[in-house]
Amino acid sequence: MFKGINAIEFSKRFQTNDDCYRYLMSIKWSKDFECSRCGCKESHKGRLFYYRRCKGCSYDESVTANTVFHGVKMPMLKAFHMLFRITSKKKGMSTIELGTEVGVQQKTAWLFKRKVQAAMKKDKDDKLNGNVEVDETLVGGYSTAVGRSTATKEALFAAVEVLPDGRTGNIALQHIESFKADELKYAIKDNVSAEALIKTDAYHSYKKLAKEMNNISIEYSQKGSAMEELHKQIMQFKNWLRGTHHHCASEYLFAYTSEYEYRFNRRNKRKSLFNDILVRMMNQIPHPYNYLKTLCVYNT
């Protein structure tokens, strides 16, 4: 397993496409081969070294078959370099910068990065626990609208774990349609454990929820004086989105919240991110453009 964020070590480890395919083989077939068509567990050499031919049905299966890498048009070495840059840089990279460094078109870099972002999506059971602070905010450019208008901006739910020593634990971000009580209720249930003790502000939607959810407490205070750590994390996300990626279409905001969550919640495991994402991509179905568009529609 490759662990590290050193570019020189990475370049020594992966010098050719074959090096990349061998690494994928060590992930997919590290234990046993199992034919994706008939389930047979016996195989012999396929037409290329990174293929396995099933002894039962003679299906010649590539190491990238039935994985996110299926259908990737660029050389595998470039795909590995792109993934390394995405995971090794603390704040990630824009697709313009990514395409320039690896030598592919921006559209190609964008599509591959969307595949990576899809692999970064957290599991449904991965929820915040303990003492949790929640709030909502608006994301977008300048607007003359007064109040919490979503006419030109996007609504965002944010939550953060507060550890016993006061430090920040994991965070959760979710693109929502509005700040109505029902919308915030589902966002809380999606991201926060039912056993967690939730603290929030006196916004009227939370007051309504506090009457039906006994684990929500309202903190009354002057504007900006409560939940300082949560507000800090919200500002850091906005600065990351604006400073690193410069622009994000509203239909893809959910993908960037997934990426930010993944990075922040694994901030102490940066050396293992490259391998972790590879494993995730090797254990998920292919992500062609139309599939990613479907995800976009589902999450907006």
PDB file of C-alpha atoms in Angstrom:
ATOM      1  CA  MET A   1       0.000   0.000   0.000  1.00  0.00           C
ATOM      2  CA  PHE A   2       1.321   3.426  -0.954  1.00  0.00           C
ATOM      3  CA  LYS A   3       1.164   5.836   1.974  1.00  0.00           C
ATOM      4  CA  GLY A   4       2.511   9.333   1.673  1.00  0.00           C
ATOM      5  CA  ILE A   5       2.219  12.796   0.198  1.00  0.00           C
ATOM      6  CA  ASN A   6       5.767  12.997  -1.146  1.00  0.00           C
ATOM      7  CA  ALA A   7       5.663  13.626  -4.906  1.00  0.00           C
ATOM      8  CA  ILE A   8       9.150  12.177  -5.462  1.00  0.00           C
ATOM      9  CA  GLU A   9       8.261   8.908  -3.741  1.00  0.00           C
ATOM     10  CA  PHE A  10       5.034   8.731  -5.711  1.00  0.00           C
ATOM     11  CA  SER A  11       6.885   9.208  -9.010  1.00  0.00           C
ATOM     12  CA  LYS A  12       9.315   6.433  -8.099  1.00  0.00           C
ATOM     13  CA  ARG A  13       6.484   4.056  -7.194  1.00  0.00           C
ATOM     14  CA  PHE A  14       4.365   4.729 -10.294  1.00  0.00           C
ATOM     15  CA  GLN A  15       6.422   5.224 -13.442  1.00  0.00           C
ATOM     16  CA  THR A  16       4.315   3.420 -16.071  1.00  0.00           C
ATOM     17  CA  ASN A  17       0.712   2.429 -16.755  1.00  0.00           C
ATOM     18  CA  ASP A  18       1.666  -1.136 -15.869  1.00  0.00           C
ATOM     19  CA  ASP A  19       2.723  -0.034 -12.371  1.00  0.00           C
ATOM     20  CA  CYS A  20      -0.743   1.437 -11.900  1.00  0.00           C
ATOM     21  CA  TYR A  21      -2.533  -1.659 -13.168  1.00  0.00           C
ATOM     22  CA  ARG A  22      -0.497  -3.880 -10.837  1.00  0.00           C
ATOM     23  CA  TYR A  23      -1.490  -1.685  -7.910  1.00  0.00           C
ATOM     24  CA  LEU A  24      -5.161  -1.985  -8.873  1.00  0.00           C
ATOM     25  CA  MET A  25      -4.740  -5.758  -9.142  1.00  0.00           C
ATOM     26  CA  SER A  26      -3.392  -5.849  -5.588  1.00  0.00           C
ATOM     27  CA  ILE A  27      -6.607  -4.152  -4.452  1.00  0.00           C
ATOM     28  CA  LYS A  28      -9.171  -6.043  -6.532  1.00  0.00           C
ATOM     29  CA  TRP A  29      -7.666  -9.514  -6.391  1.00  0.00           C
ATOM     30  CA  SER A  30      -5.630  -9.305  -3.179  1.00  0.00           C
ATOM     31  CA  LYS A  31      -7.591 -12.213  -1.664  1.00  0.00           C
ATOM     32  CA  ASP A  32      -9.438 -14.286  -4.244  1.00  0.00           C
ATOM     33  CA  PHE A  33     -10.750 -13.926  -7.756  1.00  0.00           C
ATOM     34  CA  GLU A  34     -14.506 -14.113  -8.245  1.00  0.00           C
ATOM     35  CA  CYS A  35     -16.022 -13.865 -11.697  1.00  0.00           C
ATOM     36  CA  SER A  36     -18.501 -10.994 -11.900  1.00  0.00           C
ATOM     37  CA  ARG A  37     -20.662 -12.975 -14.331  1.00  0.00           C
ATOM     38  CA  CYS A  38     -20.904 -16.507 -12.967  1.00  0.00           C
ATOM     39  CA  GLY A  39     -19.289 -16.269  -9.518  1.00  0.00           C
ATOM     40  CA  CYS A  40     -16.604 -18.853 -10.290  1.00  0.00           C
ATOM     41  CA  LYS A  41     -13.499 -18.424  -8.124  1.00  0.00           C
ATOM     42  CA  GLU A  42     -11.027 -20.081 -10.464  1.00  0.00           C
ATOM     43  CA  SER A  43      -9.199 -18.282 -13.236  1.00  0.00           C
ATOM     44  CA  HIS A  44      -6.115 -18.220 -15.390  1.00  0.00           C
ATOM     45  CA  LYS A  45      -4.199 -15.564 -17.288  1.00  0.00           C
ATOM     46  CA  GLY A  46      -6.270 -13.326 -19.559  1.00  0.00           C
ATOM     47  CA  ARG A  47      -5.331 -11.636 -22.813  1.00  0.00           C
ATOM     48  CA  LEU A  48      -3.276  -9.024 -20.940  1.00  0.00           C
ATOM     49  CA  PHE A  49      -1.471  -9.304 -17.612  1.00  0.00           C
ATOM     50  CA  TYR A  50      -4.135  -7.233 -15.826  1.00  0.00           C
ATOM     51  CA  TYR A  51      -6.953  -9.477 -17.088  1.00  0.00           C
ATOM     52  CA  ARG A  52      -8.239 -12.696 -15.508  1.00  0.00           C
ATOM     53  CA  ARG A  53     -10.083 -15.326 -17.558  1.00  0.00           C
ATOM     54  CA  CYS A  54     -12.758 -17.231 -15.682  1.00  0.00           C
ATOM     55  CA  LYS A  55     -12.422 -21.037 -15.893  1.00  0.00           C
ATOM     56  CA  GLY A  56     -16.169 -21.415 -15.616  1.00  0.00           C
ATOM     57  CA  CYS A  57     -17.544 -19.101 -18.321  1.00  0.00           C
ATOM     58  CA  SER A  58     -14.325 -17.934 -20.020  1.00  0.00           C
ATOM     59  CA  TYR A  59     -15.174 -14.287 -19.332  1.00  0.00           C
ATOM     60  CA  ASP A  60     -12.037 -12.182 -19.759  1.00  0.00           C
ATOM     61  CA  GLU A  61     -12.273  -9.606 -16.969  1.00  0.00           C
ATOM     62  CA  SER A  62     -10.117  -6.499 -16.745  1.00  0.00           C
ATOM     63  CA  VAL A  63      -8.958  -5.210 -13.377  1.00  0.00           C
ATOM     64  CA  THR A  64     -10.949  -2.029 -14.044  1.00  0.00           C
ATOM     65  CA  ALA A  65     -14.191  -3.846 -14.955  1.00  0.00           C
ATOM     66  CA  ASN A  66     -17.152  -3.001 -12.720  1.00  0.00           C
ATOM     67  CA  THR A  67     -15.176  -0.253 -10.968  1.00  0.00           C
ATOM     68  CA  VAL A  68     -15.093   3.537 -11.207  1.00  0.00           C
ATOM     69  CA  PHE A  69     -12.008   3.213 -13.428  1.00  0.00           C
ATOM     70  CA  HIS A  70     -14.065   1.410 -16.076  1.00  0.00           C
ATOM     71  CA  GLY A  71     -14.335   3.608 -19.155  1.00  0.00           C
ATOM     72  CA  VAL A  72     -11.617   6.084 -18.128  1.00  0.00           C
ATOM     73  CA  LYS A  73     -10.168   7.212 -21.464  1.00  0.00           C
ATOM     74  CA  MET A  74      -6.890   8.736 -20.301  1.00  0.00           C
ATOM     75  CA  PRO A  75      -3.758   6.639 -19.581  1.00  0.00           C
ATOM     76  CA  MET A  76      -3.944   5.074 -16.135  1.00  0.00           C
ATOM     77  CA  LEU A  77      -0.711   6.800 -15.103  1.00  0.00           C
ATOM     78  CA  LYS A  78      -2.341  10.199 -15.656  1.00  0.00           C
ATOM     79  CA  ALA A  79      -5.381   9.101 -13.672  1.00  0.00           C
ATOM     80  CA  PHE A  80      -3.101   8.102 -10.788  1.00  0.00           C
ATOM     81  CA  HIS A  81      -1.255  11.417 -10.955  1.00  0.00           C
ATOM     82  CA  MET A  82      -4.548  13.301 -10.862  1.00  0.00           C
ATOM     83  CA  LEU A  83      -5.774  11.285  -7.891  1.00  0.00           C
ATOM     84  CA  PHE A  84      -2.475  11.825  -6.066  1.00  0.00           C
ATOM     85  CA  ARG A  85      -2.683  15.583  -6.544  1.00  0.00           C
ATOM     86  CA  ILE A  86      -6.302  15.684  -5.404  1.00  0.00           C
ATOM     87  CA  THR A  87      -5.575  13.732  -2.217  1.00  0.00           C
ATOM     88  CA  SER A  88      -2.079  14.952  -1.322  1.00  0.00           C
ATOM     89  CA  LYS A  89      -2.721  18.684  -1.452  1.00  0.00           C
ATOM     90  CA  LYS A  90      -4.260  19.885   1.787  1.00  0.00           C
ATOM     91  CA  LYS A  91      -6.926  21.992   0.077  1.00  0.00           C
ATOM     92  CA  GLY A  92      -7.245  20.050  -3.151  1.00  0.00           C
ATOM     93  CA  MET A  93      -7.048  21.563  -6.629  1.00  0.00           C
ATOM     94  CA  SER A  94      -9.314  23.237  -9.143  1.00  0.00           C
ATOM     95  CA  THR A  95      -9.946  21.287 -12.328  1.00  0.00           C
ATOM     96  CA  ILE A  96      -8.217  23.990 -14.394  1.00  0.00           C
ATOM     97  CA  GLU A  97      -5.026  23.620 -12.374  1.00  0.00           C
ATOM     98  CA  LEU A  98      -5.385  19.845 -12.303  1.00  0.00           C
ATOM     99  CA  GLY A  99      -5.739  19.576 -16.071  1.00  0.00           C
ATOM    100  CA  THR A 100      -2.751  21.850 -16.655  1.00  0.00           C
ATOM    101  CA  GLU A 101      -0.443  19.894 -14.346  1.00  0.00           C
ATOM    102  CA  VAL A 102      -1.353  16.465 -15.719  1.00  0.00           C
ATOM    103  CA  GLY A 103      -1.703  17.500 -19.357  1.00  0.00           C
ATOM    104  CA  VAL A 104      -5.397  16.878 -20.056  1.00  0.00           C
ATOM    105  CA  GLN A 105      -8.299  19.138 -20.987  1.00  0.00           C
ATOM    106  CA  GLN A 106     -10.190  20.847 -18.195  1.00  0.00           C
ATOM    107  CA  LYS A 107     -13.351  18.897 -19.086  1.00  0.00           C
ATOM    108  CA  THR A 108     -11.448  15.621 -18.681  1.00  0.00           C
ATOM    109  CA  ALA A 109     -10.065  16.744 -15.327  1.00  0.00           C
ATOM    110  CA  TRP A 110     -13.550  17.858 -14.228  1.00  0.00           C
ATOM    111  CA  LEU A 111     -15.149  14.510 -15.106  1.00  0.00           C
ATOM    112  CA  PHE A 112     -12.457  12.495 -13.331  1.00  0.00           C
ATOM    113  CA  LYS A 113     -12.635  14.713 -10.267  1.00  0.00           C
ATOM    114  CA  ARG A 114     -16.410  14.234 -10.158  1.00  0.00           C
ATOM    115  CA  LYS A 115     -15.795  10.497 -10.048  1.00  0.00           C
ATOM    116  CA  VAL A 116     -13.409  11.032  -7.127  1.00  0.00           C
ATOM    117  CA  GLN A 117     -15.896  13.288  -5.329  1.00  0.00           C
ATOM    118  CA  ALA A 118     -18.590  10.629  -5.730  1.00  0.00           C
ATOM    119  CA  ALA A 119     -16.236   8.145  -4.048  1.00  0.00           C
ATOM    120  CA  MET A 120     -15.757  10.624  -1.186  1.00  0.00           C
ATOM    121  CA  LYS A 121     -19.441  10.560  -0.282  1.00  0.00           C
ATOM    122  CA  LYS A 122     -19.954   9.376   3.277  1.00  0.00           C
ATOM    123  CA  ASP A 123     -21.965   6.333   4.293  1.00  0.00           C
ATOM    124  CA  LYS A 124     -25.532   6.824   5.523  1.00  0.00           C
ATOM    125  CA  ASP A 125     -24.597   5.434   8.942  1.00  0.00           C
ATOM    126  CA  ASP A 126     -21.652   7.822   9.369  1.00  0.00           C
ATOM    127  CA  LYS A 127     -23.280  10.431  11.610  1.00  0.00           C
ATOM    128  CA  LEU A 128     -22.118  12.967  14.191  1.00  0.00           C
ATOM    129  CA  ASN A 129     -22.300  11.956  17.849  1.00  0.00           C
ATOM    130  CA  GLY A 130     -21.960  13.455  21.309  1.00  0.00           C
ATOM    131  CA  ASN A 131     -22.390  17.217  21.652  1.00  0.00           C
ATOM    132  CA  VAL A 132     -23.280  18.664  18.262  1.00  0.00           C
ATOM    133  CA  GLU A 133     -23.854  22.247  17.170  1.00  0.00           C
ATOM    134  CA  VAL A 134     -25.986  22.899  14.089  1.00  0.00           C
ATOM    135  CA  ASP A 135     -26.716  25.983  12.041  1.00  0.00           C
ATOM    136  CA  GLU A 136     -27.594  27.079   8.521  1.00  0.00           C
ATOM    137  CA  THR A 137     -26.084  29.567   6.108  1.00  0.00           C
ATOM    138  CA  LEU A 138     -26.189  30.875   2.547  1.00  0.00           C
ATOM    139  CA  VAL A 139     -23.559  30.126  -0.098  1.00  0.00           C
ATOM    140  CA  GLY A 140     -23.117  32.185  -3.229  1.00  0.00           C
ATOM    141  CA  GLY A 141     -22.020  35.500  -4.648  1.00  0.00           C
ATOM    142  CA  TYR A 142     -23.075  39.036  -3.838  1.00  0.00           C
ATOM    143  CA  SER A 143     -26.788  39.640  -3.470  1.00  0.00           C
ATOM    144  CA  THR A 144     -28.952  42.649  -2.635  1.00  0.00           C
ATOM    145  CA  ALA A 145     -31.705  40.453  -1.205  1.00  0.00           C
ATOM    146  CA  VAL A 146     -32.577  41.054   2.444  1.00  0.00           C
ATOM    147  CA  GLY A 147     -32.638  38.219   4.979  1.00  0.00           C
ATOM    148  CA  ARG A 148     -32.280  34.511   4.243  1.00  0.00           C
ATOM    149  CA  SER A 149     -33.329  34.660   0.610  1.00  0.00           C
ATOM    150  CA  THR A 150     -32.414  31.692  -1.617  1.00  0.00           C
ATOM    151  CA  ALA A 151     -33.320  33.558  -4.807  1.00  0.00           C
ATOM    152  CA  THR A 152     -29.682  33.964  -5.842  1.00  0.00           C
ATOM    153  CA  LYS A 153     -27.867  31.923  -3.194  1.00  0.00           C
ATOM    154  CA  GLU A 154     -27.911  28.319  -1.998  1.00  0.00           C
ATOM    155  CA  ALA A 155     -29.001  27.131   1.439  1.00  0.00           C
ATOM    156  CA  LEU A 156     -26.506  25.044   3.394  1.00  0.00           C
ATOM    157  CA  PHE A 157     -26.919  23.027   6.599  1.00  0.00           C
ATOM    158  CA  ALA A 158     -23.838  22.707   8.803  1.00  0.00           C
ATOM    159  CA  ALA A 159     -23.096  20.684  11.937  1.00  0.00           C
ATOM    160  CA  VAL A 160     -19.984  20.096  14.024  1.00  0.00           C
ATOM    161  CA  GLU A 161     -19.061  17.777  16.886  1.00  0.00           C
ATOM    162  CA  VAL A 162     -17.708  19.520  19.990  1.00  0.00           C
ATOM    163  CA  LEU A 163     -15.366  17.186  21.867  1.00  0.00           C
ATOM    164  CA  PRO A 164     -15.176  17.177  25.694  1.00  0.00           C
ATOM    165  CA  ASP A 165     -11.923  19.146  25.635  1.00  0.00           C
ATOM    166  CA  GLY A 166     -13.472  21.822  23.424  1.00  0.00           C
ATOM    167  CA  ARG A 167     -11.773  20.753  20.205  1.00  0.00           C
ATOM    168  CA  THR A 168     -13.656  20.166  16.975  1.00  0.00           C
ATOM    169  CA  GLY A 169     -14.479  16.608  15.980  1.00  0.00           C
ATOM    170  CA  ASN A 170     -16.088  15.730  12.679  1.00  0.00           C
ATOM    171  CA  ILE A 171     -18.291  18.040  10.643  1.00  0.00           C
ATOM    172  CA  ALA A 172     -21.263  17.579   8.322  1.00  0.00           C
ATOM    173  CA  LEU A 173     -22.448  19.770   5.458  1.00  0.00           C
ATOM    174  CA  GLN A 174     -25.540  19.354   3.312  1.00  0.00           C
ATOM    175  CA  HIS A 175     -27.054  21.369   0.479  1.00  0.00           C
ATOM    176  CA  ILE A 176     -30.715  22.017   1.329  1.00  0.00           C
ATOM    177  CA  GLU A 177     -33.576  23.666  -0.523  1.00  0.00           C
ATOM    178  CA  SER A 178     -34.718  26.078   2.172  1.00  0.00           C
ATOM    179  CA  PHE A 179     -34.567  26.930   5.872  1.00  0.00           C
ATOM    180  CA  LYS A 180     -38.020  25.561   6.648  1.00  0.00           C
ATOM    181  CA  ALA A 181     -38.359  23.393   9.742  1.00  0.00           C
ATOM    182  CA  ASP A 182     -39.090  20.193   7.824  1.00  0.00           C
ATOM    183  CA  GLU A 183     -36.047  20.691   5.573  1.00  0.00           C
ATOM    184  CA  LEU A 184     -33.762  21.258   8.573  1.00  0.00           C
ATOM    185  CA  LYS A 185     -35.327  18.299  10.384  1.00  0.00           C
ATOM    186  CA  TYR A 186     -34.401  15.891   7.583  1.00  0.00           C
ATOM    187  CA  ALA A 187     -30.918  17.390   7.360  1.00  0.00           C
ATOM    188  CA  ILE A 188     -30.410  16.799  11.082  1.00  0.00           C
ATOM    189  CA  LYS A 189     -31.640  13.204  10.819  1.00  0.00           C
ATOM    190  CA  ASP A 190     -29.381  12.572   7.811  1.00  0.00           C
ATOM    191  CA  ASN A 191     -26.243  13.866   9.511  1.00  0.00           C
ATOM    192  CA  VAL A 192     -26.645  13.677  13.294  1.00  0.00           C
ATOM    193  CA  SER A 193     -27.157  10.612  15.486  1.00  0.00           C
ATOM    194  CA  ALA A 194     -30.478  10.375  17.307  1.00  0.00           C
ATOM    195  CA  GLU A 195     -28.539  10.048  20.592  1.00  0.00           C
ATOM    196  CA  ALA A 196     -26.555  13.266  20.073  1.00  0.00           C
ATOM    197  CA  LEU A 197     -27.209  16.374  22.174  1.00  0.00           C
ATOM    198  CA  ILE A 198     -27.875  19.168  19.699  1.00  0.00           C
ATOM    199  CA  LYS A 199     -27.395  22.856  20.359  1.00  0.00           C
ATOM    200  CA  THR A 200     -28.531  25.547  17.949  1.00  0.00           C
ATOM    201  CA  ASP A 201     -29.622  29.192  17.817  1.00  0.00           C
ATOM    202  CA  ALA A 202     -33.038  30.787  18.256  1.00  0.00           C
ATOM    203  CA  TYR A 203     -34.020  30.744  14.589  1.00  0.00           C
ATOM    204  CA  HIS A 204     -37.793  30.119  14.433  1.00  0.00           C
ATOM    205  CA  SER A 205     -37.430  26.806  12.520  1.00  0.00           C
ATOM    206  CA  TYR A 206     -35.292  25.376  15.333  1.00  0.00           C
ATOM    207  CA  LYS A 207     -37.746  26.580  17.953  1.00  0.00           C
ATOM    208  CA  LYS A 208     -40.421  24.588  16.154  1.00  0.00           C
ATOM    209  CA  LEU A 209     -38.187  21.509  15.964  1.00  0.00           C
ATOM    210  CA  ALA A 210     -37.247  21.754  19.649  1.00  0.00           C
ATOM    211  CA  LYS A 211     -40.906  21.084  20.510  1.00  0.00           C
ATOM    212  CA  GLU A 212     -40.876  17.709  18.709  1.00  0.00           C
ATOM    213  CA  MET A 213     -37.214  16.668  19.115  1.00  0.00           C
ATOM    214  CA  ASN A 214     -36.214  16.394  22.769  1.00  0.00           C
ATOM    215  CA  ASN A 215     -32.468  16.344  22.025  1.00  0.00           C
ATOM    216  CA  ILE A 216     -32.425  19.932  20.682  1.00  0.00           C
ATOM    217  CA  SER A 217     -31.639  22.852  22.968  1.00  0.00           C
ATOM    218  CA  ILE A 218     -31.879  26.516  21.957  1.00  0.00           C
ATOM    219  CA  GLU A 219     -29.107  28.917  22.887  1.00  0.00           C
ATOM    220  CA  TYR A 220     -30.180  32.531  23.142  1.00  0.00           C
ATOM    221  CA  SER A 221     -27.364  35.017  22.683  1.00  0.00           C
ATOM    222  CA  GLN A 222     -26.298  38.070  20.781  1.00  0.00           C
ATOM    223  CA  LYS A 223     -25.684  37.527  17.080  1.00  0.00           C
ATOM    224  CA  GLY A 224     -22.348  35.857  16.404  1.00  0.00           C
ATOM    225  CA  SER A 225     -21.459  35.227  20.064  1.00  0.00           C
ATOM    226  CA  ALA A 226     -22.655  31.610  20.210  1.00  0.00           C
ATOM    227  CA  MET A 227     -21.277  28.499  18.532  1.00  0.00           C
ATOM    228  CA  GLU A 228     -18.067  30.236  17.477  1.00  0.00           C
ATOM    229  CA  GLU A 229     -16.367  27.027  16.319  1.00  0.00           C
ATOM    230  CA  LEU A 230     -19.281  26.108  14.060  1.00  0.00           C
ATOM    231  CA  HIS A 231     -19.313  29.565  12.498  1.00  0.00           C
ATOM    232  CA  LYS A 232     -15.556  29.295  12.009  1.00  0.00           C
ATOM    233  CA  GLN A 233     -15.990  26.022  10.116  1.00  0.00           C
ATOM    234  CA  ILE A 234     -18.696  27.554   7.920  1.00  0.00           C
ATOM    235  CA  MET A 235     -16.383  30.433   6.997  1.00  0.00           C
ATOM    236  CA  GLN A 236     -13.515  28.032   6.294  1.00  0.00           C
ATOM    237  CA  PHE A 237     -15.717  26.050   3.910  1.00  0.00           C
ATOM    238  CA  LYS A 238     -16.743  29.210   2.063  1.00  0.00           C
ATOM    239  CA  ASN A 239     -13.127  30.370   1.840  1.00  0.00           C
ATOM    240  CA  TRP A 240     -12.067  26.929   0.554  1.00  0.00           C
ATOM    241  CA  LEU A 241     -14.793  26.914  -2.083  1.00  0.00           C
ATOM    242  CA  ARG A 242     -13.989  30.438  -3.209  1.00  0.00           C
ATOM    243  CA  GLY A 243     -10.209  30.289  -2.886  1.00  0.00           C
ATOM    244  CA  THR A 244      -9.459  26.803  -4.255  1.00  0.00           C
ATOM    245  CA  HIS A 245     -12.213  26.183  -6.772  1.00  0.00           C
ATOM    246  CA  HIS A 246     -13.243  29.785  -7.566  1.00  0.00           C
ATOM    247  CA  HIS A 247     -16.702  28.744  -8.795  1.00  0.00           C
ATOM    248  CA  CYS A 248     -19.237  26.013  -8.113  1.00  0.00           C
ATOM    249  CA  ALA A 249     -22.504  25.550  -9.985  1.00  0.00           C
ATOM    250  CA  SER A 250     -25.447  25.140  -7.622  1.00  0.00           C
ATOM    251  CA  GLU A 251     -26.288  21.655  -8.958  1.00  0.00           C
ATOM    252  CA  TYR A 252     -22.834  20.418  -7.924  1.00  0.00           C
ATOM    253  CA  LEU A 253     -22.631  22.040  -4.494  1.00  0.00           C
ATOM    254  CA  PHE A 254     -23.432  18.680  -2.888  1.00  0.00           C
ATOM    255  CA  ALA A 255     -20.279  17.199  -4.478  1.00  0.00           C
ATOM    256  CA  TYR A 256     -18.050  19.904  -3.014  1.00  0.00           C
ATOM    257  CA  THR A 257     -19.596  19.544   0.435  1.00  0.00           C
ATOM    258  CA  SER A 258     -18.801  15.809   0.231  1.00  0.00           C
ATOM    259  CA  GLU A 259     -15.197  16.565  -0.702  1.00  0.00           C
ATOM    260  CA  TYR A 260     -14.762  19.113   2.075  1.00  0.00           C
ATOM    261  CA  GLU A 261     -16.315  16.783   4.659  1.00  0.00           C
ATOM    262  CA  TYR A 262     -14.085  13.920   3.547  1.00  0.00           C
ATOM    263  CA  ARG A 263     -10.941  16.058   3.756  1.00  0.00           C
ATOM    264  CA  PHE A 264     -11.748  17.671   7.096  1.00  0.00           C
ATOM    265  CA  ASN A 265     -12.871  14.505   8.855  1.00  0.00           C
ATOM    266  CA  ARG A 266      -9.647  12.769   7.752  1.00  0.00           C
ATOM    267  CA  ARG A 267      -7.338  15.711   8.370  1.00  0.00           C
ATOM    268  CA  ASN A 268      -5.067  13.552  10.541  1.00  0.00           C
ATOM    269  CA  LYS A 269      -4.881  10.751   7.958  1.00  0.00           C
ATOM    270  CA  ARG A 270      -3.657  12.612   4.892  1.00  0.00           C
ATOM    271  CA  LYS A 271      -1.017  10.003   4.085  1.00  0.00           C
ATOM    272  CA  SER A 272      -3.623   7.285   3.615  1.00  0.00           C
ATOM    273  CA  LEU A 273      -6.123   9.264   1.512  1.00  0.00           C
ATOM    274  CA  PHE A 274      -4.674   8.194  -1.853  1.00  0.00           C
ATOM    275  CA  ASN A 275      -5.014   4.513  -1.075  1.00  0.00           C
ATOM    276  CA  ASP A 276      -8.372   4.959   0.674  1.00  0.00           C
ATOM    277  CA  ILE A 277      -9.910   6.637  -2.385  1.00  0.00           C
ATOM    278  CA  LEU A 278      -8.435   3.997  -4.694  1.00  0.00           C
ATOM    279  CA  VAL A 279     -10.035   1.247  -2.622  1.00  0.00           C
ATOM    280  CA  ARG A 280     -13.364   3.084  -2.663  1.00  0.00           C
ATOM    281  CA  MET A 281     -13.206   3.555  -6.432  1.00  0.00           C
ATOM    282  CA  MET A 282     -12.361  -0.116  -6.944  1.00  0.00           C
ATOM    283  CA  ASN A 283     -15.386  -1.170  -4.883  1.00  0.00           C
ATOM    284  CA  GLN A 284     -18.004   1.034  -6.526  1.00  0.00           C
ATOM    285  CA  ILE A 285     -19.879   0.693  -9.800  1.00  0.00           C
ATOM    286  CA  PRO A 286     -18.700   2.605 -12.902  1.00  0.00           C
ATOM    287  CA  HIS A 287     -19.472   6.342 -12.887  1.00  0.00           C
ATOM    288  CA  PRO A 288     -20.072   7.407 -16.502  1.00  0.00           C
ATOM    289  CA  TYR A 289     -21.159  10.985 -17.195  1.00  0.00           C
ATOM    290  CA  ASN A 290     -24.880  10.119 -17.345  1.00  0.00           C
ATOM    291  CA  TYR A 291     -24.644   8.393 -13.939  1.00  0.00           C
ATOM    292  CA  LEU A 292     -23.002  11.474 -12.439  1.00  0.00           C
ATOM    293  CA  LYS A 293     -25.759  13.634 -13.925  1.00  0.00           C
ATOM    294  CA  THR A 294     -28.313  11.352 -12.275  1.00  0.00           C
ATOM    295  CA  LEU A 295     -26.563  11.859  -8.931  1.00  0.00           C
ATOM    296  CA  CYS A 296     -26.701  15.594  -9.577  1.00  0.00           C
ATOM    297  CA  VAL A 297     -30.475  15.532 -10.151  1.00  0.00           C
ATOM    298  CA  TYR A 298     -31.025  13.271  -7.123  1.00  0.00           C
ATOM    299  CA  ASN A 299     -29.112  15.580  -4.782  1.00  0.00           C
ATOM    300  CA  THR A 300     -30.664  18.871  -5.918  1.00  0.00           C
TER     301      THR A 300
END
